[in-house]
Amino acid sequence: MRVTGLLLLVAHLLVVGWLTLRPRTVPWVPAANLEPLATIRAELAHGASWEAVQHLGGSVLLLAPLGVLLPLSAGRLNVSPLVSFTRTVFAGAMIALAIELLQSGIPGRVPDVDSVLLSTLGVAVVHLAVVPGARCRLRRRYEHLGEVTPKISRVGLTPQADVLSGSRTYL
């Protein structure tokens, strides 16, 4: 699963890079938005139009798959949900920030702090909606593997359970 997660993560980031970092030819570009929530307020001030939903929803959905792909590429089943959530959201926010910083040097692209916020929100929502339940199901599925004592195939012996216990003294 880890290799599949890494391949899907790389493919998704390549598509995101192609969508967000190629130059656009436009007659003019607005100024960069460095004030949090300004673009969101401006979009909602025009009313709940289809263009506002597309703009805001596109920013939310652009990096949302990272909420699943980042933990999948790590391949850990037994990890604290809070640690996993924090790590995934932080990585998603850093990727969104890197995209916005790279956009500042591309013609026709304007950095917007609200895109970072909306992309991070998308990563967080998808992570919370999918990852805890999927990990729980996978742990239940593979829990029977933890009950089997491994055997050394060439010898047919099982390891001693009390080798490192304090019940015996080895001098």
Coordinates of C-alpha atoms in Angstrom, one line a residue:
M1 CA 0.0 0.0 0.0
R2 CA 2.9 2.3 0.7
V3 CA 4.2 2.2 -2.8
T4 CA 0.7 2.7 -4.3
G5 CA 0.3 5.7 -2.0
L6 CA 3.6 7.2 -3.0
L7 CA 2.8 6.7 -6.7
L8 CA -0.7 8.3 -6.4
L9 CA 0.8 11.1 -4.3
V10 CA 3.4 11.9 -6.9
A11 CA 0.9 11.7 -9.7
H12 CA -1.5 14.0 -7.9
L13 CA 1.2 16.6 -7.1
L14 CA 2.3 16.6 -10.8
V15 CA -1.3 17.3 -11.9
V16 CA -1.6 20.0 -9.2
G17 CA 1.7 21.5 -10.3
W18 CA 0.6 21.5 -13.9
L19 CA -2.7 23.1 -13.1
T20 CA -1.4 25.8 -10.8
L21 CA 2.1 26.7 -12.0
R22 CA 1.7 27.1 -15.8
P23 CA 1.6 30.7 -17.0
R24 CA -1.6 32.3 -18.1
T25 CA -2.1 35.1 -20.6
V26 CA -4.5 37.6 -19.2
P27 CA -5.0 41.3 -19.9
W28 CA -4.5 42.3 -16.3
V29 CA -3.9 40.7 -12.9
P30 CA -5.3 41.8 -9.5
A31 CA -2.9 42.5 -6.7
A32 CA -1.8 39.7 -4.4
N33 CA -4.1 39.0 -1.5
L34 CA -2.2 38.8 1.8
E35 CA -5.2 39.5 4.0
P36 CA -6.8 36.4 5.4
L37 CA -10.4 35.8 4.4
A38 CA -10.6 38.8 2.1
T39 CA -11.2 36.8 -1.1
I40 CA -13.7 34.6 0.7
R41 CA -15.7 37.6 1.9
A42 CA -15.5 39.2 -1.5
E43 CA -16.8 36.0 -3.2
L44 CA -19.6 35.7 -0.7
A45 CA -20.5 39.4 -0.9
H46 CA -21.5 38.9 -4.6
G47 CA -24.0 36.3 -3.5
A48 CA -24.0 32.5 -3.7
S49 CA -23.4 32.3 -7.4
W50 CA -22.0 29.4 -9.4
E51 CA -18.7 31.3 -10.0
A52 CA -18.3 31.8 -6.2
V53 CA -18.9 28.1 -5.6
Q54 CA -16.5 27.1 -8.4
H55 CA -13.7 29.4 -7.1
L56 CA -14.0 28.5 -3.4
G57 CA -14.8 24.9 -4.0
G58 CA -12.0 24.5 -6.5
S59 CA -9.5 25.8 -3.8
V60 CA -10.9 23.4 -1.3
L61 CA -10.9 20.4 -3.6
L62 CA -7.5 21.0 -5.2
L63 CA -5.3 19.5 -2.5
A64 CA -8.1 17.6 -0.7
P65 CA -6.8 14.2 -1.9
L66 CA -3.6 14.8 0.1
G67 CA -5.7 14.2 3.3
V68 CA -5.8 10.5 2.3
L69 CA -2.6 10.2 0.1
L70 CA -0.2 11.5 2.7
P71 CA -1.1 9.0 5.4
L72 CA -1.4 6.2 2.8
S73 CA 2.1 6.9 1.6
A74 CA 3.4 6.7 5.2
G75 CA 1.8 3.3 5.5
R76 CA 1.3 3.3 9.3
L77 CA -1.7 1.6 10.8
N78 CA -1.0 2.1 14.5
V79 CA -0.6 5.8 14.9
S80 CA -2.3 8.3 17.1
P81 CA -5.3 9.9 15.3
L82 CA -4.3 13.4 16.6
V83 CA -0.6 13.0 15.4
S84 CA -1.7 11.7 12.0
F85 CA -4.2 14.6 11.6
T86 CA -1.7 17.2 12.7
R87 CA 1.1 15.8 10.5
T88 CA -1.2 15.6 7.5
V89 CA -2.7 19.0 7.8
F90 CA 0.7 20.6 8.4
A91 CA 2.1 18.9 5.3
G92 CA -0.9 20.0 3.3
A93 CA -0.6 23.6 4.5
M94 CA 3.1 23.6 3.6
I95 CA 2.4 22.2 0.1
A96 CA -0.3 24.9 -0.4
L97 CA 2.0 27.6 0.8
A98 CA 4.8 26.4 -1.5
I99 CA 2.4 26.5 -4.5
E100 CA 1.4 30.0 -3.6
L101 CA 5.0 31.2 -3.2
L102 CA 5.9 29.6 -6.6
Q103 CA 3.0 31.3 -8.2
S104 CA 4.4 34.7 -7.3
G105 CA 7.0 34.3 -10.0
I106 CA 4.8 33.0 -12.8
P107 CA 3.1 35.4 -15.3
G108 CA -0.6 35.6 -14.9
R109 CA -0.7 34.0 -11.5
V110 CA -1.4 35.8 -8.3
P111 CA -0.7 34.5 -4.8
D112 CA -3.7 34.4 -2.5
V113 CA -3.5 33.5 1.2
D114 CA -7.1 32.4 1.1
S115 CA -6.2 29.6 -1.3
V116 CA -3.8 28.3 1.3
L117 CA -6.5 28.4 4.0
L118 CA -9.1 26.7 1.7
S119 CA -6.7 24.0 0.5
T120 CA -5.7 23.3 4.1
L121 CA -9.4 23.0 5.0
G122 CA -9.9 20.5 2.2
V123 CA -7.0 18.4 3.4
A124 CA -8.3 18.4 7.0
V125 CA -11.9 17.6 6.1
V126 CA -11.0 14.7 3.8
H127 CA -8.5 13.3 6.4
L128 CA -11.1 13.4 9.1
A129 CA -13.8 11.8 6.9
V130 CA -11.7 8.9 5.5
V131 CA -8.5 8.1 7.4
P132 CA -9.7 7.1 10.9
G133 CA -12.4 4.8 9.7
A134 CA -10.1 3.2 7.0
R135 CA -7.3 2.6 9.6
C136 CA -9.8 1.0 12.0
R137 CA -11.0 -1.4 9.3
L138 CA -7.5 -2.2 8.2
R139 CA -6.4 -2.9 11.8
R140 CA -9.3 -5.2 12.3
R141 CA -8.5 -7.0 9.0
Y142 CA -4.8 -7.6 9.9
E143 CA -5.2 -8.1 13.6
H144 CA -5.2 -11.8 13.3
L145 CA -1.6 -11.6 12.0
G146 CA -0.4 -10.2 15.3
E147 CA -1.7 -13.3 17.2
V148 CA 0.4 -15.8 15.2
T149 CA 3.8 -16.6 16.7
P150 CA 6.4 -16.3 13.9
K151 CA 8.5 -19.5 13.2
I152 CA 12.0 -19.6 11.8
S153 CA 11.3 -21.5 8.6
R154 CA 14.6 -23.4 8.3
V155 CA 14.6 -24.7 11.9
G156 CA 10.9 -24.8 12.7
L157 CA 11.4 -23.3 16.2
T158 CA 9.5 -20.5 17.8
P159 CA 11.3 -17.9 19.9
Q160 CA 11.3 -18.1 23.6
A161 CA 8.8 -15.8 25.3
D162 CA 10.7 -15.2 28.5
V163 CA 14.2 -14.5 27.1
L164 CA 14.2 -10.9 28.2
S165 CA 11.9 -11.2 31.2
G166 CA 13.1 -10.7 34.7
S167 CA 12.1 -14.2 35.9
R168 CA 15.5 -15.7 35.0
T169 CA 19.0 -14.5 35.8
Y170 CA 21.6 -14.9 33.2
L171 CA 25.2 -14.5 34.3

